[in-house]
Coordinates of C-alpha atoms in Angstrom, one line a residue:
Chain A
M1034 CA -18.8 -177.7 68.6
A1035 CA -17.5 -174.6 70.6
E1036 CA -20.0 -172.9 72.9
T1037 CA -22.8 -170.8 71.1
R1038 CA -22.9 -167.0 71.2
G1039 CA -26.6 -167.3 71.4
T1040 CA -29.8 -168.6 69.7
I1041 CA -31.3 -166.8 66.8
L1042 CA -34.9 -167.5 65.5
V1043 CA -35.2 -167.1 61.6
V1044 CA -38.7 -166.4 60.4
E1045 CA -38.5 -166.4 56.5
D1046 CA -40.3 -168.2 53.9
E1047 CA -37.5 -168.5 51.4
P1048 CA -35.7 -171.6 51.8
D1049 CA -32.3 -170.2 50.0
I1050 CA -32.6 -167.1 52.1
R1051 CA -32.9 -169.4 55.2
R1052 CA -30.0 -171.4 54.1
F1053 CA -27.7 -168.3 53.4
L1054 CA -28.7 -166.9 56.9
R1055 CA -28.1 -170.3 58.7
S1056 CA -24.6 -170.9 57.1
S1057 CA -23.5 -167.2 57.8
L1058 CA -24.9 -167.0 61.3
G1059 CA -23.8 -170.5 62.2
G1060 CA -20.4 -169.5 61.0
E1061 CA -20.3 -166.9 63.5
G1062 CA -21.1 -169.3 66.2
Y1063 CA -24.9 -168.5 66.6
K1064 CA -27.4 -171.3 67.0
V1065 CA -30.1 -171.0 64.3
V1066 CA -33.7 -172.1 64.5
E1067 CA -35.8 -171.8 61.3
S1068 CA -39.6 -170.9 61.1
P1069 CA -40.8 -171.2 57.3
A1070 CA -44.0 -169.1 58.0
G1071 CA -45.3 -166.4 60.4
Q1072 CA -48.0 -168.2 62.6
R1073 CA -45.1 -171.0 63.3
G1074 CA -42.3 -168.2 64.0
A1075 CA -44.7 -166.5 66.6
L1076 CA -45.1 -169.8 68.3
D1077 CA -41.4 -170.8 67.8
A1078 CA -40.4 -167.6 69.5
G1079 CA -42.4 -168.8 72.7
L1080 CA -41.1 -172.4 72.4
H1081 CA -37.3 -171.9 71.7
K1082 CA -37.0 -168.5 73.8
P1083 CA -34.2 -167.3 71.2
D1084 CA -31.8 -164.6 72.2
L1085 CA -32.9 -162.7 69.0
V1086 CA -35.5 -163.1 66.3
I1087 CA -35.0 -162.1 62.6
V1088 CA -38.4 -161.7 60.8
D1089 CA -39.0 -161.3 57.1
L1090 CA -41.9 -158.7 56.5
G1091 CA -43.0 -160.5 53.2
L1092 CA -44.4 -163.7 54.8
P1093 CA -47.2 -165.4 53.1
D1094 CA -49.5 -166.5 56.0
L1095 CA -49.1 -163.8 58.7
D1096 CA -47.9 -160.0 58.2
G1097 CA -44.5 -159.8 59.6
V1098 CA -45.7 -156.9 61.6
E1099 CA -48.2 -159.1 63.1
V1100 CA -45.4 -161.5 64.2
I1101 CA -43.6 -158.8 65.8
R1102 CA -46.7 -157.6 67.9
R1103 CA -47.4 -160.9 68.9
I1104 CA -43.9 -161.4 70.4
R1105 CA -44.0 -158.1 72.1
E1106 CA -47.1 -159.0 73.9
W1107 CA -44.8 -161.0 76.2
S1108 CA -41.1 -160.6 75.5
P1109 CA -38.6 -157.7 75.0
M1110 CA -36.2 -160.1 73.1
P1111 CA -34.4 -158.2 70.2
I1112 CA -36.4 -158.2 66.7
L1113 CA -34.7 -157.7 63.4
V1114 CA -36.9 -156.9 60.6
V1115 CA -35.8 -158.1 56.9
S1116 CA -37.6 -156.0 54.2
A1117 CA -37.7 -155.3 50.5
R1118 CA -37.2 -151.9 49.3
T1119 CA -40.9 -151.5 48.3
Q1120 CA -41.9 -152.0 52.0
E1121 CA -41.0 -148.7 53.2
R1122 CA -44.2 -148.1 54.9
S1123 CA -44.5 -151.8 56.7
K1124 CA -40.8 -151.3 57.6
I1125 CA -42.0 -148.1 59.6
E1126 CA -44.9 -149.9 61.0
A1127 CA -42.7 -152.9 62.1
L1128 CA -40.3 -150.4 63.9
D1129 CA -43.2 -148.7 65.7
A1130 CA -44.6 -152.2 66.7
G1131 CA -41.5 -152.8 68.5
A1132 CA -38.7 -154.2 66.1
D1133 CA -35.2 -153.1 67.1
D1134 CA -33.7 -152.7 63.8
Y1135 CA -33.9 -153.5 60.2
V1136 CA -32.0 -154.5 57.1
T1137 CA -33.2 -154.0 53.5
K1138 CA -32.9 -156.9 50.9
P1139 CA -30.5 -157.4 49.3
F1140 CA -28.2 -157.4 52.3
G1141 CA -24.6 -158.3 52.7
V1142 CA -23.7 -160.7 55.7
G1143 CA -21.4 -158.0 57.1
E1144 CA -24.3 -155.4 57.4
L1145 CA -26.5 -158.3 58.9
L1146 CA -24.0 -159.4 61.5
A1147 CA -23.2 -155.9 62.5
R1148 CA -27.0 -155.4 63.3
V1149 CA -27.1 -158.9 64.9
R1150 CA -24.3 -157.8 67.3
V1151 CA -25.5 -154.5 68.2
A1152 CA -29.2 -155.8 69.2
L1153 CA -27.7 -158.8 71.2
R1154 CA -25.3 -156.5 72.9
H1155 CA -27.9 -154.1 73.6
A1156 CA -30.2 -156.9 75.1
I1157 CA -27.5 -158.3 77.5
R1158 CA -26.2 -154.8 78.8
P1159 CA -28.7 -151.9 77.9
P1160 CA -27.0 -148.6 77.8
S1161 CA -27.6 -147.1 81.2
G1162 CA -28.4 -143.7 79.5
K1163 CA -26.3 -142.1 82.3
A1164 CA -23.3 -141.5 80.0
L1165 CA -22.2 -141.5 76.4
S1166 CA -18.8 -140.9 74.7
F1167 CA -18.2 -140.7 70.9
G1168 CA -15.3 -139.0 68.9
D1169 CA -14.1 -136.3 71.2
V1170 CA -17.4 -135.8 72.8
T1171 CA -18.6 -137.0 76.4
I1172 CA -22.0 -136.6 77.7
D1173 CA -23.1 -136.9 81.4
F1174 CA -26.8 -137.3 81.5
E1175 CA -27.1 -137.1 85.3
K1176 CA -24.8 -134.0 85.9
R1177 CA -26.1 -132.5 82.3
V1178 CA -22.6 -131.8 81.3
A1179 CA -21.4 -132.1 77.7
T1180 CA -17.8 -131.6 76.7
R1181 CA -16.0 -131.7 73.3
A1182 CA -12.3 -132.0 73.3
G1183 CA -12.2 -131.2 77.0
A1184 CA -14.2 -128.0 76.6
E1185 CA -17.8 -127.8 77.8
I1186 CA -20.5 -127.1 75.5
H1187 CA -23.9 -125.9 76.0
L1188 CA -26.8 -128.3 75.1
T1189 CA -30.4 -127.1 75.8
P1190 CA -32.7 -129.4 77.6
I1191 CA -34.5 -130.7 74.4
E1192 CA -31.1 -131.6 73.2
F1193 CA -30.3 -133.7 76.1
R1194 CA -33.5 -135.4 75.9
L1195 CA -33.1 -136.1 72.3
L1196 CA -29.6 -137.6 72.8
G1197 CA -30.8 -139.5 75.8
C1198 CA -33.4 -141.2 74.0
L1199 CA -31.0 -142.0 70.9
T1200 CA -28.5 -143.2 73.6
R1201 CA -30.9 -145.6 75.0
H1202 CA -31.1 -147.2 71.7
L1203 CA -27.5 -146.7 71.1
G1204 CA -26.4 -148.3 67.7
M1205 CA -30.1 -149.1 66.7
V1206 CA -32.8 -147.1 64.5
V1207 CA -35.2 -144.9 66.3
T1208 CA -38.3 -143.8 64.2
Q1209 CA -39.2 -140.2 64.0
R1210 CA -42.6 -141.2 65.8
Q1211 CA -40.6 -142.5 68.8
L1212 CA -38.4 -139.6 69.1
L1213 CA -41.2 -137.0 68.8
S1214 CA -43.4 -138.9 71.4
E1215 CA -40.5 -139.5 73.9
V1216 CA -39.1 -136.0 73.6
W1217 CA -41.8 -133.7 73.0
G1218 CA -44.9 -135.9 73.8
P1219 CA -47.5 -138.0 72.1
S1220 CA -49.4 -135.0 70.9
H1221 CA -46.2 -134.1 68.6
V1222 CA -45.7 -137.1 66.5
E1223 CA -46.5 -135.2 63.4
H1224 CA -44.1 -132.2 64.0
T1225 CA -41.4 -133.6 62.0
H1226 CA -39.6 -130.0 61.6
Y1227 CA -38.7 -130.3 65.1
L1228 CA -36.5 -133.3 64.6
R1229 CA -34.9 -131.4 61.7
I1230 CA -34.2 -128.4 63.6
Y1231 CA -32.9 -129.8 66.7
M1232 CA -30.8 -132.6 65.0
K1233 CA -29.0 -129.7 63.0
Q1234 CA -28.3 -127.8 66.3
L1235 CA -26.9 -131.1 67.7
R1236 CA -25.0 -132.0 64.7
E1237 CA -23.5 -128.5 64.6
K1238 CA -22.4 -128.9 68.2
L1239 CA -21.4 -132.4 68.3
E1240 CA -20.0 -133.4 64.8
P1241 CA -16.8 -132.3 63.2
D1242 CA -18.5 -131.8 59.8
P1243 CA -22.2 -131.7 60.2
V1244 CA -23.1 -132.4 56.6
R1245 CA -21.2 -135.5 56.7
P1246 CA -22.3 -136.8 60.3
R1247 CA -20.3 -139.9 61.6
H1248 CA -22.4 -140.6 64.9
L1249 CA -25.9 -138.8 64.6
L1250 CA -27.1 -140.5 61.4
T1251 CA -30.1 -140.1 59.4
E1252 CA -32.1 -143.0 58.1
T1253 CA -34.1 -141.2 55.4
G1254 CA -38.0 -141.3 55.8
I1255 CA -37.5 -143.5 58.9
G1256 CA -35.4 -142.0 61.6
Y1257 CA -32.2 -141.7 63.3
R1258 CA -29.4 -143.7 64.5
L1259 CA -26.6 -142.6 67.1
L1260 CA -23.3 -144.6 66.3
A1261 CA -20.7 -144.4 69.1
D1262 CA -18.1 -146.2 66.9
E1263 CA -17.0 -145.1 63.6
P1264 CA -19.3 -146.4 60.9
Chain B
M198 CA -62.8 -132.2 19.1
S199 CA -65.7 -132.9 21.1
W200 CA -65.9 -130.6 24.2
P201 CA -69.2 -129.6 25.4
G202 CA -70.3 -126.5 23.7
Y203 CA -68.3 -127.5 20.4
R204 CA -71.7 -128.2 18.9
W205 CA -72.9 -124.7 19.6
V206 CA -69.9 -123.0 18.2
G207 CA -70.9 -125.3 15.2
Y208 CA -74.4 -123.7 15.1
G209 CA -73.3 -120.2 15.6
G210 CA -70.7 -120.7 12.7
A211 CA -73.6 -121.9 10.6
A212 CA -75.6 -119.0 11.2
A213 CA -72.7 -116.6 11.0
A214 CA -71.9 -118.0 7.4
A215 CA -75.5 -117.6 6.2
V216 CA -75.7 -114.0 7.4
A217 CA -72.1 -113.3 6.0
A218 CA -73.1 -114.8 2.6
T219 CA -76.3 -112.7 2.4
L220 CA -74.6 -109.4 3.2
I221 CA -72.0 -110.2 0.4
G222 CA -75.1 -111.1 -1.7
L223 CA -76.9 -107.8 -1.0
G224 CA -73.6 -106.2 -1.9
M225 CA -73.6 -108.0 -5.3
R226 CA -76.9 -107.6 -6.3
P227 CA -76.9 -104.6 -8.2
H228 CA -74.1 -105.9 -10.5
F229 CA -74.5 -109.7 -10.6
E230 CA -77.0 -112.4 -11.5
L231 CA -78.7 -114.2 -9.1
V232 CA -76.9 -117.4 -10.0
N233 CA -73.7 -115.8 -9.0
I234 CA -75.2 -114.8 -5.6
A235 CA -76.2 -118.6 -5.1
M236 CA -72.6 -119.4 -5.7
V237 CA -71.8 -117.3 -2.5
Y238 CA -74.3 -119.2 -0.6
L239 CA -72.7 -122.3 -1.9
L240 CA -69.2 -121.2 -0.7
A241 CA -70.8 -120.5 2.6
V242 CA -72.1 -124.0 3.0
V243 CA -68.8 -125.6 1.9
A244 CA -67.0 -123.5 4.4
V245 CA -69.1 -124.6 7.4
A246 CA -69.1 -128.3 6.1
L247 CA -65.3 -128.3 6.0
R248 CA -64.9 -126.7 9.5
F249 CA -67.8 -128.3 11.5
T250 CA -69.7 -131.4 11.4
R251 CA -72.8 -132.5 9.6
A252 CA -76.0 -130.8 11.5
P253 CA -74.3 -127.2 11.1
T254 CA -73.7 -128.0 7.4
I255 CA -77.5 -128.9 7.1
L256 CA -78.4 -125.9 9.2
T257 CA -76.2 -123.7 6.7
S258 CA -78.0 -125.2 3.8
V259 CA -81.3 -124.3 5.0
L260 CA -80.7 -120.9 6.2
S261 CA -78.9 -120.0 2.9
V262 CA -81.8 -121.3 0.9
A263 CA -84.5 -119.4 3.2
A264 CA -82.2 -116.1 3.0
F265 CA -81.5 -116.6 -0.8
D266 CA -85.3 -117.1 -1.3
Y267 CA -86.2 -114.3 0.9
F268 CA -84.0 -111.5 -0.1
F269 CA -83.1 -112.4 -3.7
V270 CA -85.4 -114.7 -5.5
P271 CA -88.4 -112.8 -6.9
P272 CA -90.8 -111.8 -5.2
S273 CA -88.1 -110.8 -2.7
G274 CA -89.3 -109.9 0.7
T275 CA -91.3 -113.1 0.8
F276 CA -90.7 -117.1 0.9
S277 CA -92.7 -117.8 -2.1
V278 CA -90.9 -119.1 -5.2
E279 CA -92.0 -118.3 -8.7
D280 CA -89.6 -120.4 -10.3
P281 CA -89.5 -124.1 -9.4
Q282 CA -85.7 -124.1 -10.6
Y283 CA -84.8 -122.5 -7.2
V284 CA -85.8 -125.8 -5.7
V285 CA -83.0 -127.3 -7.8
T286 CA -80.7 -124.7 -6.2
F287 CA -81.8 -125.5 -2.7
A288 CA -81.3 -129.5 -3.3
I289 CA -77.9 -128.7 -5.0
M290 CA -76.8 -126.9 -2.0
L291 CA -77.8 -129.1 0.5
G292 CA -76.4 -131.9 -1.7
V293 CA -72.9 -130.3 -1.7
G294 CA -72.9 -129.5 1.8
L295 CA -73.7 -132.8 3.0
I296 CA -71.1 -134.6 0.4
V297 CA -68.4 -132.1 1.5
S298 CA -69.2 -132.7 5.3
Q299 CA -68.8 -136.4 4.6
L300 CA -65.6 -136.1 3.0
T301 CA -64.2 -133.8 5.8
S302 CA -65.4 -136.2 8.6
S303 CA -63.7 -139.1 6.9
V304 CA -60.5 -137.1 6.2
R305 CA -60.8 -136.1 9.9
A306 CA -61.2 -139.8 11.2
R307 CA -58.3 -140.8 9.1
A308 CA -56.0 -138.1 10.3
Q309 CA -56.9 -139.1 13.9
A310 CA -56.3 -142.8 13.3
Q311 CA -52.9 -141.9 11.7
A312 CA -52.2 -139.8 14.7
R313 CA -53.1 -142.7 16.8
L314 CA -50.8 -145.1 14.8
V315 CA -48.1 -142.8 15.1
L316 CA -48.4 -142.6 18.9
E317 CA -48.7 -146.2 19.3
A318 CA -45.7 -146.7 17.1
E319 CA -43.7 -144.2 19.3
T320 CA -44.9 -146.0 22.5
E321 CA -44.0 -149.2 21.2
R322 CA -40.5 -147.9 20.1
I323 CA -39.9 -146.6 23.8
R324 CA -41.0 -149.8 25.0
N325 CA -38.9 -151.8 22.7
A326 CA -35.7 -149.6 23.3
L327 CA -36.5 -149.8 27.2
L328 CA -36.7 -153.6 26.9
S329 CA -33.5 -154.1 24.8
S330 CA -31.8 -151.7 27.0
I331 CA -32.8 -153.6 30.2
S332 CA -32.2 -156.9 28.9
H333 CA -28.8 -156.0 27.7
D334 CA -28.0 -154.6 30.9
L335 CA -29.3 -157.4 32.9
R336 CA -27.9 -159.9 30.5
T337 CA -24.2 -158.9 31.0
P338 CA -24.0 -159.4 34.8
L339 CA -26.2 -162.2 34.6
A340 CA -23.8 -164.0 32.1
V341 CA -20.9 -163.2 34.6
I342 CA -22.8 -164.7 37.5
F343 CA -23.9 -167.6 35.8
G344 CA -20.4 -168.4 34.4
A345 CA -18.4 -167.7 37.7
S346 CA -21.0 -169.5 39.9
S347 CA -20.9 -172.7 37.4
S348 CA -17.1 -172.8 37.6
L349 CA -17.4 -172.7 41.5
V350 CA -19.8 -175.5 41.3
E351 CA -18.4 -177.6 38.6
R352 CA -14.8 -177.4 39.4
G353 CA -14.5 -175.7 42.7
E354 CA -12.0 -178.0 44.2
S355 CA -9.6 -177.7 41.5
L356 CA -9.5 -173.9 41.7
G357 CA -6.9 -172.2 44.1
P358 CA -8.2 -170.2 46.8
D359 CA -7.4 -166.8 45.0
E360 CA -9.3 -167.7 42.0
R361 CA -12.3 -169.0 44.1
H362 CA -12.2 -165.7 45.9
A363 CA -12.0 -163.5 42.5
L364 CA -14.8 -165.7 41.1
A365 CA -17.1 -165.2 44.2
R366 CA -16.0 -161.4 44.3
S367 CA -17.4 -161.0 40.8
I368 CA -20.6 -162.9 41.3
F369 CA -21.0 -160.2 44.3
D370 CA -20.4 -157.3 42.2
H371 CA -22.5 -158.1 39.5
A372 CA -25.4 -159.3 41.7
G373 CA -24.9 -155.8 43.2
D374 CA -25.2 -154.0 39.9
M375 CA -28.4 -156.1 38.9
S376 CA -29.9 -155.3 42.2
E377 CA -29.4 -151.7 41.6
L378 CA -30.9 -151.9 38.1
L379 CA -33.9 -153.7 39.1
A380 CA -34.6 -151.4 41.7
K381 CA -34.5 -148.6 39.4
V382 CA -36.6 -150.4 36.8
L383 CA -39.2 -151.1 39.5
E384 CA -39.0 -147.5 40.8
M385 CA -39.8 -146.2 37.4
T386 CA -42.6 -148.6 36.9
R387 CA -44.1 -147.4 40.2
L388 CA -43.6 -143.6 39.1
Q389 CA -45.3 -144.1 35.6
S390 CA -48.1 -146.2 36.7
G391 CA -48.9 -143.4 39.2
G392 CA -48.9 -145.7 42.0
I393 CA -46.7 -143.3 44.2
V394 CA -48.3 -141.1 46.6
L395 CA -46.0 -138.7 47.7
Q396 CA -45.1 -139.0 51.6
R397 CA -44.5 -135.1 52.1
D398 CA -42.7 -134.3 55.3
W399 CA -40.6 -131.5 56.4
A400 CA -37.1 -132.4 55.4
S401 CA -33.5 -130.9 55.5
L402 CA -31.7 -130.8 52.2
S403 CA -28.1 -131.0 54.1
E404 CA -29.8 -134.0 56.2
I405 CA -30.9 -135.7 53.1
L406 CA -27.6 -135.2 51.2
G407 CA -25.5 -136.5 54.3
A408 CA -27.6 -139.7 54.1
V409 CA -26.7 -139.9 50.4
L410 CA -23.0 -139.5 50.8
Q411 CA -23.2 -142.0 53.5
R412 CA -24.8 -144.4 51.4
L413 CA -22.8 -143.9 48.3
R414 CA -19.5 -143.4 50.1
E415 CA -17.9 -146.3 48.4
R416 CA -19.0 -145.3 44.9
L417 CA -18.1 -141.7 45.4
A418 CA -14.7 -142.3 47.0
S419 CA -13.0 -141.7 43.5
H420 CA -14.2 -138.3 43.5
M421 CA -14.0 -135.1 45.5
V422 CA -17.5 -134.1 46.5
M423 CA -18.0 -130.6 47.9
I424 CA -21.0 -129.4 49.5
E425 CA -22.0 -125.6 49.4
L426 CA -25.1 -125.0 51.3
P427 CA -26.4 -121.8 52.8
D428 CA -26.3 -122.0 56.6
D429 CA -29.9 -120.5 56.6
L430 CA -31.3 -122.8 53.9
P431 CA -35.0 -123.5 54.8
L432 CA -36.7 -126.9 55.4
V433 CA -38.7 -128.3 52.2
R434 CA -41.8 -130.2 52.3
V435 CA -41.0 -133.3 50.2
D436 CA -41.0 -137.0 50.0
S437 CA -37.5 -137.3 51.5
V438 CA -36.9 -140.8 50.3
L439 CA -37.5 -140.0 46.7
I440 CA -35.6 -136.8 46.7
E441 CA -32.7 -138.9 48.2
Q442 CA -33.0 -140.9 45.2
V443 CA -32.7 -137.8 42.8
L444 CA -29.7 -136.7 44.8
A445 CA -28.1 -140.2 44.7
N446 CA -28.9 -140.6 40.8
L447 CA -27.3 -137.3 40.0
L448 CA -24.2 -138.0 42.4
E449 CA -23.9 -141.4 40.8
N450 CA -24.0 -140.0 37.4
A451 CA -21.5 -137.2 38.1
A452 CA -19.1 -139.8 39.4
K453 CA -19.6 -142.5 36.6
H454 CA -19.3 -139.9 33.7
T455 CA -16.2 -137.9 35.0
P456 CA -12.5 -139.1 35.5
P457 CA -11.5 -140.1 39.2
R458 CA -10.6 -137.0 41.4
T459 CA -12.8 -134.9 39.4
L460 CA -14.6 -132.2 41.7
V461 CA -18.4 -132.7 42.1
R462 CA -20.1 -129.9 43.7
V463 CA -23.6 -129.7 45.2
R464 CA -25.0 -126.3 45.7
A465 CA -28.4 -125.0 46.9
R466 CA -30.0 -121.5 47.2
A467 CA -33.5 -120.2 48.2
A468 CA -35.0 -117.5 46.3
G469 CA -38.5 -116.4 46.3
D470 CA -40.8 -119.3 46.8
A471 CA -38.3 -121.9 45.4
M472 CA -35.2 -123.8 46.0
T473 CA -32.7 -124.6 43.4
V474 CA -30.6 -127.4 44.0
S475 CA -27.5 -128.0 41.6
V476 CA -25.3 -130.9 41.1
E477 CA -22.3 -129.9 39.1
D478 CA -19.3 -132.0 37.9
F479 CA -16.3 -130.5 36.1
G480 CA -15.7 -133.6 33.7
P481 CA -15.4 -133.5 30.0
G482 CA -18.9 -132.2 29.6
L483 CA -22.0 -133.4 27.5
P484 CA -21.8 -134.2 23.9
D485 CA -23.7 -131.9 21.5
G486 CA -27.3 -132.5 21.2
D487 CA -30.5 -131.8 23.0
L488 CA -30.0 -131.8 26.7
E489 CA -33.8 -132.4 27.4
Q490 CA -33.2 -135.9 25.6
L491 CA -31.0 -136.9 28.6
F492 CA -34.0 -137.4 30.6
G493 CA -35.8 -139.8 28.2
K494 CA -36.3 -143.2 29.6
F495 CA -33.1 -144.9 27.9
E496 CA -30.7 -142.3 26.7
R497 CA -27.1 -142.7 27.7
G498 CA -25.1 -139.6 28.4
G499 CA -22.6 -140.5 25.7
G500 CA -19.6 -142.6 26.5
G501 CA -21.8 -145.5 28.0
G502 CA -19.6 -147.1 30.6
R503 CA -20.8 -149.5 33.1
G504 CA -24.6 -149.7 33.8
G505 CA -24.9 -146.7 31.9
M506 CA -28.7 -147.1 31.1
G507 CA -30.2 -143.7 31.6
L508 CA -33.1 -144.6 33.9
G509 CA -31.8 -142.6 36.6
L510 CA -32.5 -139.4 35.0
A511 CA -35.8 -140.3 33.8
I512 CA -36.7 -141.3 37.5
C513 CA -35.1 -137.7 38.6
R514 CA -37.4 -136.0 36.3
A515 CA -40.5 -138.1 37.1
V516 CA -39.8 -137.5 41.0
V517 CA -39.1 -133.7 40.5
R518 CA -42.3 -133.2 38.4
L519 CA -44.4 -135.2 41.1
H520 CA -43.1 -132.4 43.4
G521 CA -44.2 -129.7 41.1
G522 CA -40.7 -128.6 40.4
T523 CA -38.3 -128.5 37.2
I524 CA -35.2 -130.4 36.4
W525 CA -32.7 -129.6 33.5
A526 CA -29.2 -129.8 32.5
E527 CA -26.9 -127.2 31.7
R528 CA -23.3 -127.1 29.9
L529 CA -21.0 -125.2 32.2
A530 CA -18.7 -122.6 30.8
G531 CA -15.3 -124.2 30.2
A532 CA -16.2 -128.0 30.8
G533 CA -18.6 -130.0 33.0
T534 CA -22.1 -130.2 33.5
A535 CA -24.7 -129.0 35.8
F536 CA -28.2 -130.9 36.7
N537 CA -30.4 -128.4 38.5
F538 CA -33.8 -128.8 40.0
T539 CA -36.3 -126.8 41.8
L540 CA -38.5 -127.6 45.0
S541 CA -41.2 -125.1 45.9
L542 CA -40.7 -123.5 49.4
E543 CA -43.5 -123.2 52.1
P544 CA -43.4 -121.3 55.2
V545 CA -42.0 -123.5 57.9
P546 CA -44.2 -123.5 61.0
A547 CA -42.7 -122.2 64.0
I548 CA -41.8 -124.1 67.3
A549 CA -44.3 -123.3 70.0
A550 CA -42.4 -121.5 72.8
A551 CA -43.5 -124.1 75.1
D552 CA -42.0 -126.8 73.3
C553 CA -38.5 -125.4 73.6
A554 CA -38.7 -125.2 77.4
V555 CA -40.1 -128.6 78.1
Q556 CA -39.9 -129.4 81.7
S557 CA -36.5 -130.6 82.2
G558 CA -36.6 -134.3 83.2

């Protein structure tokens, strides 16, 4: 067997879903460790020290969100959440508890692998938060200079901070609460209209077609995601 | 028929009927015999019995006999009765009143039972239609999935790679359809059971629309989608996940029911305290018929087509209504259809100046 690209712990109670995850992740060269329940999963994370954990939110014995909290007590390892459509609230809870990203059931293998790759890349080589480029836009956060197609564009301090926060989680979803708290401060987590107004401004400055953004994406009801590559 | 106070309306009616009969009787006295005046009182008793319940009927009988006795039966001006035959008059009046009120109340009860039966039958009809529609729409993809997977399982080795791939592909496609349908059924059930609490939040329509276009990009690829939103469109306080679903259902419908390369246009405008959002298509238009019915649970907008079950529009209506808005369909001049819905507008709180100039860090 060739060298593995990393170890992934799968915490999922459905055997058939575990099998499909094992075969698709295994086929991509990842080593897969399986936990059929939450308690076990939280222990296995300490035992196997995986490079990434995939946690189903609908576990029978222990809430998936609790599994994430227990892992986050001691480790920053990337965590992906798998949730059903009806678990919108717990999805946000899981992200706020420290999960890095999510996929919604039913999901295709392509979507899952893309999320896994982004999260792993992020863990190995976290974005410096110093510079960013996508499309014809480049941003230098240290010099506070932004250009589009070579021409300098003006960004306000808030816009720089917002972009900076998204850049530090490049490719991954950032919840509204996280953004509001990091950019405006913890007392502003309810002020979602700030986000709507500033994201609109950012898109108008940085996106070729602000109504059809390719980089500053909305995850409706959850948060935002900055994609440097085309989706 | 039993709101508080209805009782008192009944007693008021009883008193009014007795007074009216007395006035008419006083007018008739110079020209008619007493027995005909008694008939007027009888009429009053019957009228009250028809309209109200038993107690006001009894009251009318008592009042009528008392008034008849006092004003008409000699010696008038007293309650004493010279002729025992008026005791019979009283008994007959009371008896007729009771019989009529008994008859009316049983007719009324029967009518209510009938109405309940009709309602139950209607509910049952809707439930059956919904079930048969769902089971039809689920059975087709299930049959494909079952058949295609069984041929992969049972004779996978004897198939060429192209065939295997085609079978896997159709399993994938039909599983996707089933998943969409099931999600809609669950959504509708949740909306109907009142189990949804709106998660209202400040939202930008253009942002929600952007997310929908991203999510549906494959399904809308065959059509030209044009977005016309005023630059100063205000924010709305809505459950953005549900409103995204409304826009997704309307756009999907537009794409499904019009030929490829047809234009689909989304517009919005704010006027007064409401925003109106329209999804217009320039396809063949809707067949004749009641447009309101399109929002019924299982209507198909004519033509049918793949997964054409009209749950989507029923969901749209439920969501818009939950938000206090209205949704309606409209035939466009020439050809095409517009689906419009309204969302109420609230003043958007200002951003505190201090928050714009956060310390640069």
